[in-house]
Short mmCIF file of C-alpha atoms in Angstrom, two decimals:
data_model
loop_
_atom_site.label_atom_id
_atom_site.label_comp_id
_atom_site.label_asym_id
_atom_site.label_seq_id
_atom_site.Cartn_x
_atom_site.Cartn_y
_atom_site.Cartn_z
CA UNK A 11 -82.44 143.32 -25.97
CA UNK A 12 -84.47 146.55 -26.48
CA UNK A 13 -87.69 147.06 -27.22
CA UNK A 14 -87.66 149.11 -31.09
CA UNK A 15 -89.77 151.17 -32.99
CA UNK A 16 -89.04 152.70 -36.26
CA UNK A 17 -90.03 156.14 -37.95
CA UNK A 18 -90.03 156.84 -41.59
CA UNK A 19 -90.57 160.59 -43.04
CA UNK A 20 -93.94 161.21 -44.07
CA UNK A 21 -92.82 161.24 -47.61
CA UNK A 22 -91.66 157.65 -47.50
CA UNK A 23 -94.62 155.56 -47.81
CA UNK A 24 -92.81 152.33 -48.71
CA UNK A 25 -90.96 152.37 -45.26
CA UNK A 26 -87.60 151.46 -46.78
CA UNK A 27 -84.48 153.15 -47.33
CA UNK A 28 -82.98 153.15 -50.96
CA UNK A 29 -80.00 153.12 -50.79
CA UNK A 30 -78.28 152.60 -54.77
CA UNK A 31 -74.74 151.79 -54.68
CA UNK A 32 -72.59 153.54 -53.84
CA UNK A 33 -74.62 154.94 -50.53
CA UNK A 34 -73.04 156.01 -47.32
CA UNK A 35 -75.86 155.23 -44.23
CA UNK A 36 -74.76 157.28 -41.50
CA UNK A 37 -76.08 157.81 -37.43
CA UNK A 38 -75.37 159.18 -34.31
CA UNK A 39 -73.56 157.16 -32.07
CA UNK A 40 -74.83 156.90 -28.51
CA UNK A 41 -73.60 153.33 -26.69
CA UNK A 42 -72.69 150.08 -27.59
CA UNK A 43 -75.62 148.89 -28.49
CA UNK A 44 -75.73 151.09 -31.90
CA UNK A 45 -73.76 148.44 -33.74
CA UNK A 46 -76.76 145.75 -32.95
CA UNK A 47 -79.00 148.41 -34.08
CA UNK A 48 -77.80 148.00 -37.58
CA UNK A 49 -79.27 145.00 -38.22
CA UNK A 50 -82.63 146.11 -37.50
CA UNK A 51 -81.87 149.21 -40.14
CA UNK A 52 -80.67 146.76 -42.37
CA UNK A 53 -83.89 144.90 -43.14
CA UNK A 54 -85.35 148.01 -44.66
CA UNK A 55 -82.73 149.04 -46.51
CA UNK A 56 -82.85 148.17 -50.53
CA UNK A 57 -81.58 147.09 -52.72
CA UNK A 58 -80.21 144.11 -50.61
CA UNK A 59 -76.30 144.22 -51.27
CA UNK A 60 -73.49 143.68 -48.73
CA UNK A 61 -72.23 146.49 -46.06
CA UNK A 62 -69.04 147.69 -44.72
CA UNK A 63 -69.01 148.89 -41.11
CA UNK A 64 -65.98 149.65 -39.57
CA UNK A 65 -65.46 148.46 -36.00
CA UNK A 66 -63.07 148.92 -33.29
CA UNK A 67 -60.47 146.51 -33.27
CA UNK A 68 -61.07 144.76 -30.09
CA UNK A 69 -64.69 144.03 -30.22
CA UNK A 70 -63.89 141.46 -32.88
CA UNK A 71 -61.39 139.67 -30.57
CA UNK A 72 -61.79 137.08 -28.12
CA UNK A 73 -62.60 138.03 -24.52
CA UNK A 74 -63.70 141.40 -25.60
CA UNK A 75 -66.66 141.54 -22.73
CA UNK A 76 -64.51 140.37 -19.84
CA UNK A 77 -61.86 142.76 -20.82
CA UNK A 78 -64.16 145.67 -21.40
CA UNK A 79 -66.44 145.55 -18.82
CA UNK A 80 -63.97 143.85 -16.21
CA UNK A 81 -67.54 142.29 -14.32
CA UNK A 82 -67.23 140.65 -10.80
CA UNK A 83 -69.11 137.35 -9.83
CA UNK A 84 -72.09 136.08 -11.56
CA UNK A 85 -72.09 138.73 -14.21
CA UNK A 86 -68.51 137.93 -14.95
CA UNK A 87 -69.11 133.93 -15.24
CA UNK A 88 -72.19 135.10 -17.97
CA UNK A 89 -70.28 137.32 -19.97
CA UNK A 90 -67.26 134.76 -19.96
CA UNK A 91 -69.56 132.31 -21.28
CA UNK A 92 -70.93 134.50 -24.05
CA UNK A 93 -67.26 135.38 -25.03
CA UNK A 94 -66.58 131.58 -25.33
CA UNK A 95 -69.07 131.10 -27.83
CA UNK A 96 -67.24 133.92 -29.93
CA UNK A 97 -70.98 134.86 -30.88
CA UNK A 98 -70.15 138.77 -30.87
CA UNK A 99 -67.09 138.42 -33.51
CA UNK A 100 -69.21 136.42 -35.63
CA UNK A 101 -72.41 138.34 -35.41
CA UNK A 102 -70.49 141.40 -36.33
CA UNK A 103 -68.89 139.96 -39.42
CA UNK A 104 -71.87 138.39 -40.49
CA UNK A 105 -73.55 141.89 -40.76
CA UNK A 106 -70.16 143.27 -42.34
CA UNK A 107 -68.11 144.41 -39.87
CA UNK A 108 -64.63 145.01 -40.19
CA UNK A 109 -61.74 145.69 -37.68
CA UNK A 110 -60.27 149.31 -37.46
CA UNK A 111 -57.78 151.03 -35.19
CA UNK A 112 -58.68 153.65 -33.22
CA UNK A 113 -55.40 156.05 -32.90
CA UNK A 114 -56.92 159.01 -31.56
CA UNK A 115 -58.21 157.30 -28.77
CA UNK A 116 -56.10 154.31 -27.97
CA UNK A 117 -52.23 155.50 -28.19
CA UNK A 118 -52.60 158.81 -30.13
CA UNK A 119 -49.43 160.51 -28.10
CA UNK A 120 -47.16 157.52 -28.91
CA UNK A 121 -48.31 157.49 -32.72
CA UNK A 122 -47.60 161.44 -32.79
CA UNK A 123 -44.40 161.22 -31.28
CA UNK A 124 -43.12 158.41 -33.83
CA UNK A 125 -44.69 159.94 -36.69
CA UNK A 126 -47.05 157.31 -37.53
CA UNK A 127 -50.50 158.91 -36.51
CA UNK A 128 -51.11 160.42 -40.06
CA UNK A 129 -50.11 157.16 -41.89
CA UNK A 130 -52.31 154.88 -39.76
CA UNK A 131 -55.45 157.05 -40.07
CA UNK A 132 -54.64 157.42 -44.08
CA UNK A 133 -54.36 153.71 -43.95
CA UNK A 134 -57.41 153.02 -42.34
CA UNK A 135 -59.60 155.37 -44.44
CA UNK A 136 -57.87 153.60 -47.75
CA UNK A 137 -59.14 150.28 -46.48
CA UNK A 138 -62.59 151.38 -45.85
CA UNK A 139 -62.69 153.27 -49.43
CA UNK A 140 -61.07 149.90 -51.00
CA UNK A 141 -64.33 148.09 -49.46
CA UNK A 142 -66.51 150.75 -50.92
CA UNK A 143 -65.09 150.35 -54.28
CA UNK A 144 -65.62 146.78 -54.28
CA UNK A 145 -69.15 147.11 -54.39
CA UNK A 146 -70.09 147.76 -50.52
CA UNK A 147 -72.14 150.23 -49.23
CA UNK A 148 -71.11 151.61 -45.81
CA UNK A 149 -72.52 152.33 -42.52
CA UNK A 150 -70.83 154.92 -40.81
CA UNK A 151 -70.81 156.77 -37.39
CA UNK A 152 -69.43 160.33 -38.30
CA UNK A 153 -68.76 161.25 -34.51
CA UNK A 154 -66.41 158.55 -34.14
CA UNK A 155 -67.00 158.19 -30.19
CA UNK A 156 -70.02 157.62 -28.00
CA UNK A 157 -72.18 160.96 -27.43
CA UNK A 158 -72.80 159.80 -23.74
CA UNK A 159 -74.93 162.83 -23.09
CA UNK A 160 -76.87 162.93 -25.70
CA UNK A 161 -75.21 165.86 -27.58
CA UNK A 162 -73.60 165.58 -30.86
CA UNK A 163 -69.81 165.24 -30.89
CA UNK A 164 -67.68 167.14 -32.72
CA UNK A 165 -68.27 165.20 -36.31
CA UNK A 166 -65.29 163.94 -37.87
CA UNK A 167 -63.68 164.59 -41.41
CA UNK A 168 -64.67 161.04 -42.54
CA UNK A 169 -67.45 161.90 -44.68
CA UNK A 170 -65.59 164.54 -46.43
CA UNK A 171 -62.84 162.22 -47.06
CA UNK A 172 -65.25 159.67 -48.55
CA UNK A 173 -66.77 162.34 -50.74
CA UNK A 174 -63.52 163.35 -52.60
CA UNK A 175 -62.85 159.83 -53.16
CA UNK A 176 -65.96 158.18 -54.31
CA UNK A 177 -67.67 159.35 -57.33
CA UNK A 178 -71.53 159.75 -57.10
CA UNK A 179 -71.74 158.72 -53.65
CA UNK A 180 -75.46 158.84 -52.28
CA UNK A 181 -76.26 159.76 -48.32
CA UNK A 182 -78.99 158.83 -45.73
CA UNK A 183 -78.97 159.29 -42.23
CA UNK A 184 -80.64 157.81 -39.40
CA UNK A 185 -80.93 158.98 -35.60
CA UNK A 186 -80.99 156.91 -32.36
CA UNK A 187 -82.97 158.21 -29.32
CA UNK A 188 -82.72 155.90 -26.50
CA UNK A 189 -85.29 156.12 -23.75
CA UNK A 190 -83.65 154.81 -20.36
CA UNK A 191 -86.31 155.82 -18.11
CA UNK A 192 -89.88 154.82 -19.47
CA UNK A 193 -89.53 151.33 -18.71
CA UNK A 194 -87.09 148.46 -17.36
CA UNK A 195 -86.11 147.41 -20.56
CA UNK A 196 -84.29 150.61 -22.76
CA UNK A 197 -86.54 151.42 -25.25
CA UNK A 198 -84.68 152.58 -29.00
CA UNK A 199 -86.10 154.60 -31.37
CA UNK A 200 -84.71 154.55 -34.89
CA UNK A 201 -86.01 157.53 -36.94
CA UNK A 202 -84.88 157.51 -40.63
CA UNK A 203 -84.24 160.91 -42.85
CA UNK A 204 -84.44 161.14 -46.51
CA UNK A 205 -81.89 160.36 -49.12
CA UNK A 206 -79.79 163.69 -49.56
CA UNK A 207 -76.48 164.48 -51.51
CA UNK A 208 -73.56 166.52 -50.47
CA UNK A 209 -71.96 168.93 -53.48
CA UNK A 210 -68.31 167.91 -55.00
CA UNK A 211 -67.28 171.47 -54.56
CA UNK A 212 -67.74 172.33 -51.11
CA UNK A 213 -64.82 172.19 -48.27
CA UNK A 214 -64.70 169.91 -45.03
CA UNK A 215 -66.17 172.69 -42.83
CA UNK A 216 -69.54 172.83 -45.39
CA UNK A 217 -69.78 168.91 -45.33
CA UNK A 218 -69.69 168.64 -41.62
CA UNK A 219 -72.20 171.14 -41.30
CA UNK A 220 -74.36 169.20 -43.24
CA UNK A 221 -73.69 166.11 -41.53
CA UNK A 222 -74.60 167.53 -38.16
CA UNK A 223 -77.56 169.06 -39.65
CA UNK A 224 -78.88 165.71 -41.00
CA UNK A 225 -77.85 163.77 -37.82
CA UNK A 226 -79.50 166.26 -35.32
CA UNK A 227 -82.89 166.90 -36.96
CA UNK A 228 -84.48 163.52 -36.40
CA UNK A 229 -84.50 162.80 -32.40
CA UNK A 230 -87.71 161.37 -31.38
CA UNK A 231 -89.87 162.95 -28.49
CA UNK A 232 -90.70 160.00 -25.84
CA UNK A 233 -92.15 159.96 -22.77
CA UNK A 234 -88.70 159.63 -20.84
CA UNK A 235 -87.10 163.08 -22.57
CA UNK A 236 -90.43 164.98 -22.48
CA UNK A 237 -91.35 164.29 -18.86
CA UNK A 238 -87.63 164.81 -18.27
CA UNK A 239 -87.64 168.33 -19.74
CA UNK A 240 -90.85 169.08 -17.55
CA UNK A 241 -89.15 167.85 -14.30
CA UNK A 242 -85.84 169.66 -14.94
CA UNK A 243 -88.10 172.51 -14.61
CA UNK A 244 -89.42 172.18 -11.10
CA UNK A 245 -88.54 174.08 -8.02
CA UNK A 246 -87.52 173.28 -4.63
CA UNK A 247 -89.94 175.35 -3.18
CA UNK A 248 -93.13 175.38 -5.24
CA UNK A 249 -94.78 172.17 -5.25
CA UNK A 250 -96.99 170.65 -8.04
CA UNK A 251 -99.59 168.01 -8.03
CA UNK A 252 -99.22 164.52 -10.17
CA UNK A 253 -102.37 165.27 -11.75
CA UNK A 254 -101.41 168.89 -13.08
CA UNK A 255 -97.85 167.19 -13.89
CA UNK A 256 -99.43 164.43 -15.68
CA UNK A 257 -101.64 166.76 -17.53
CA UNK A 258 -98.93 168.91 -18.46
CA UNK A 259 -96.98 166.06 -20.19
CA UNK A 260 -100.16 165.49 -22.48
CA UNK A 261 -101.16 168.70 -23.36
CA UNK A 262 -97.18 169.16 -24.53
CA UNK A 263 -97.37 165.77 -26.36
CA UNK A 264 -100.51 166.45 -28.39
CA UNK A 265 -99.16 170.41 -29.20
CA UNK A 266 -95.82 168.95 -30.39
CA UNK A 267 -98.21 166.07 -32.36
CA UNK A 268 -100.55 168.48 -33.84
CA UNK A 269 -97.92 171.26 -34.85
CA UNK A 270 -94.46 169.82 -35.26
CA UNK A 271 -95.30 167.77 -38.54
CA UNK A 272 -91.68 166.95 -39.16
CA UNK A 273 -91.07 165.83 -35.76
CA UNK A 274 -91.12 162.51 -34.77
CA UNK A 275 -93.60 162.00 -31.37
CA UNK A 276 -93.57 158.18 -29.83
CA UNK A 277 -96.99 156.71 -29.94
CA UNK A 278 -96.29 155.68 -26.12
CA UNK A 279 -97.20 159.07 -25.41
CA UNK A 280 -100.77 158.41 -26.70
CA UNK A 281 -101.17 155.10 -25.12
CA UNK A 282 -103.52 154.03 -22.39
CA UNK A 283 -100.35 152.90 -20.28
CA UNK A 284 -98.94 156.41 -20.31
CA UNK A 285 -99.88 157.16 -16.85
CA UNK A 286 -98.15 154.00 -15.60
CA UNK A 287 -95.07 155.16 -17.46
CA UNK A 288 -95.43 158.58 -15.95
CA UNK A 289 -95.62 156.91 -12.49
CA UNK A 290 -92.55 154.81 -13.23
CA UNK A 291 -90.30 157.99 -14.13
CA UNK A 292 -91.42 160.05 -10.84
CA UNK A 293 -90.77 156.76 -8.88
CA UNK A 294 -87.19 156.46 -10.24
CA UNK A 295 -86.67 160.21 -9.32
CA UNK A 296 -87.80 159.87 -6.21
CA UNK A 297 -85.33 156.95 -5.64
CA UNK A 298 -82.82 158.97 -6.87
CA UNK A 299 -83.08 161.87 -4.55
CA UNK A 300 -83.88 163.82 -7.69
CA UNK A 301 -87.47 164.92 -6.45
CA UNK A 302 -89.26 164.76 -3.34
CA UNK A 303 -92.85 164.87 -1.99
CA UNK A 304 -94.42 167.27 0.64
CA UNK A 305 -96.87 166.68 3.12
CA UNK A 306 -99.73 166.64 0.43
CA UNK A 307 -97.99 164.15 -1.87
CA UNK A 308 -97.11 167.12 -4.34
CA UNK A 309 -93.84 166.96 -6.29
CA UNK A 310 -90.92 169.15 -5.75
CA UNK A 311 -87.19 169.19 -7.39
CA UNK A 312 -84.27 168.81 -4.79
CA UNK A 313 -80.95 170.73 -4.95
CA UNK A 314 -79.40 167.65 -6.55
CA UNK A 315 -81.83 167.84 -9.52
CA UNK A 316 -81.43 172.11 -9.70
CA UNK A 317 -77.40 171.52 -9.49
CA UNK A 318 -77.53 168.60 -12.28
CA UNK A 319 -74.40 167.03 -10.58
CA UNK A 320 -73.86 163.53 -9.57
CA UNK A 321 -74.04 159.96 -11.46
CA UNK A 322 -77.85 159.41 -10.58
CA UNK A 323 -78.74 162.32 -12.70
CA UNK A 324 -76.78 161.12 -15.84
CA UNK A 325 -79.74 159.31 -17.48
CA UNK A 326 -82.23 161.78 -16.83
CA UNK A 327 -79.99 164.53 -18.12
CA UNK A 328 -79.29 162.24 -21.44
CA UNK A 329 -82.85 162.19 -21.80
CA UNK A 330 -83.46 165.57 -22.13
CA UNK A 331 -80.12 166.56 -24.22
CA UNK A 332 -81.35 163.71 -26.74
CA UNK A 333 -84.70 166.29 -27.64
CA UNK A 334 -83.75 169.15 -25.87
CA UNK A 335 -82.50 171.24 -28.89
CA UNK A 336 -85.31 170.39 -30.85
CA UNK A 337 -88.23 170.97 -28.08
CA UNK A 338 -86.48 174.43 -26.90
CA UNK A 339 -86.79 175.47 -30.80
CA UNK A 340 -90.65 174.28 -30.85
CA UNK A 341 -91.39 176.22 -27.83
CA UNK A 342 -89.86 179.45 -29.05
CA UNK A 343 -90.90 179.23 -32.90
CA UNK A 344 -94.85 177.90 -31.65
CA UNK A 345 -95.24 179.80 -28.32
CA UNK A 346 -95.56 176.64 -26.48
CA UNK A 347 -93.98 177.91 -23.50
CA UNK A 348 -97.19 177.95 -21.53
CA UNK A 349 -97.88 174.32 -21.61
CA UNK A 350 -94.94 173.92 -19.46
CA UNK A 351 -96.57 175.88 -16.61
CA UNK A 352 -100.15 175.21 -17.12
#
């Protein structure tokens, strides 16, 4: 299980999500852990009414874990035992999940040839609208697929479809930022946006633009993604001391906190454990051969880091891309580039 931190806008003193019926609560889609995270989000939603959550059809069937991950050895035994309890389908149905087919991912070519693709898509969306019309609010991931590298995927037209079919529908966004490298246990940061409306008379491209802007504005600055961004700027020739790197991390975090009033910054960047986190991330970078030490114990980047290739760099790249747009804009607009090179 992840450790979880939640963030609310400065105007949200009550720290609740007001979701009068009908409301669509939408978020970015990062990984399998997003669906269980909805149970955390559900706790802060008011009023308490039932939700509809579209979920891939196979996740609600038996033996999902073994079929999905194809584990071996002890892990296969453990996942098989979990599958036998039927725990995942029971939990997902409890929080409001219902099965939907994934025609664009699973068998789009065959459906397209047979002329069934459009009918299937329409049928799935009609089923969703029926559930909302029956008195349920809706949790939705507008991307439809995981954005494994941290970038938002193409926003599908589902929100536009809902806007045209449901009168007076309201919208709230949340943004999930995962920190995979600061600690042994993955840290999940959930930032809640403010309620917003989507005008009835705008086209699908304009709706998609609004959704993308809302989902992309609330990423959280964490020790993992902030230090990752600093490390990605290391040279393979000019070494830098660990003390200087650590001070750079502290300075940058302080400036973002001070000047970026609308940017969520993790409290872990100001905790007494930050140096331990810093050392842990450096250790992972050295073990993955993304970083190296010179004879004086100073840090350099490696060719592997500079070229940004290979599976080992996936998590480091993901950490950067979750916040790089936000941080880059702050650097440009507020002239913080000096804090990366102090």
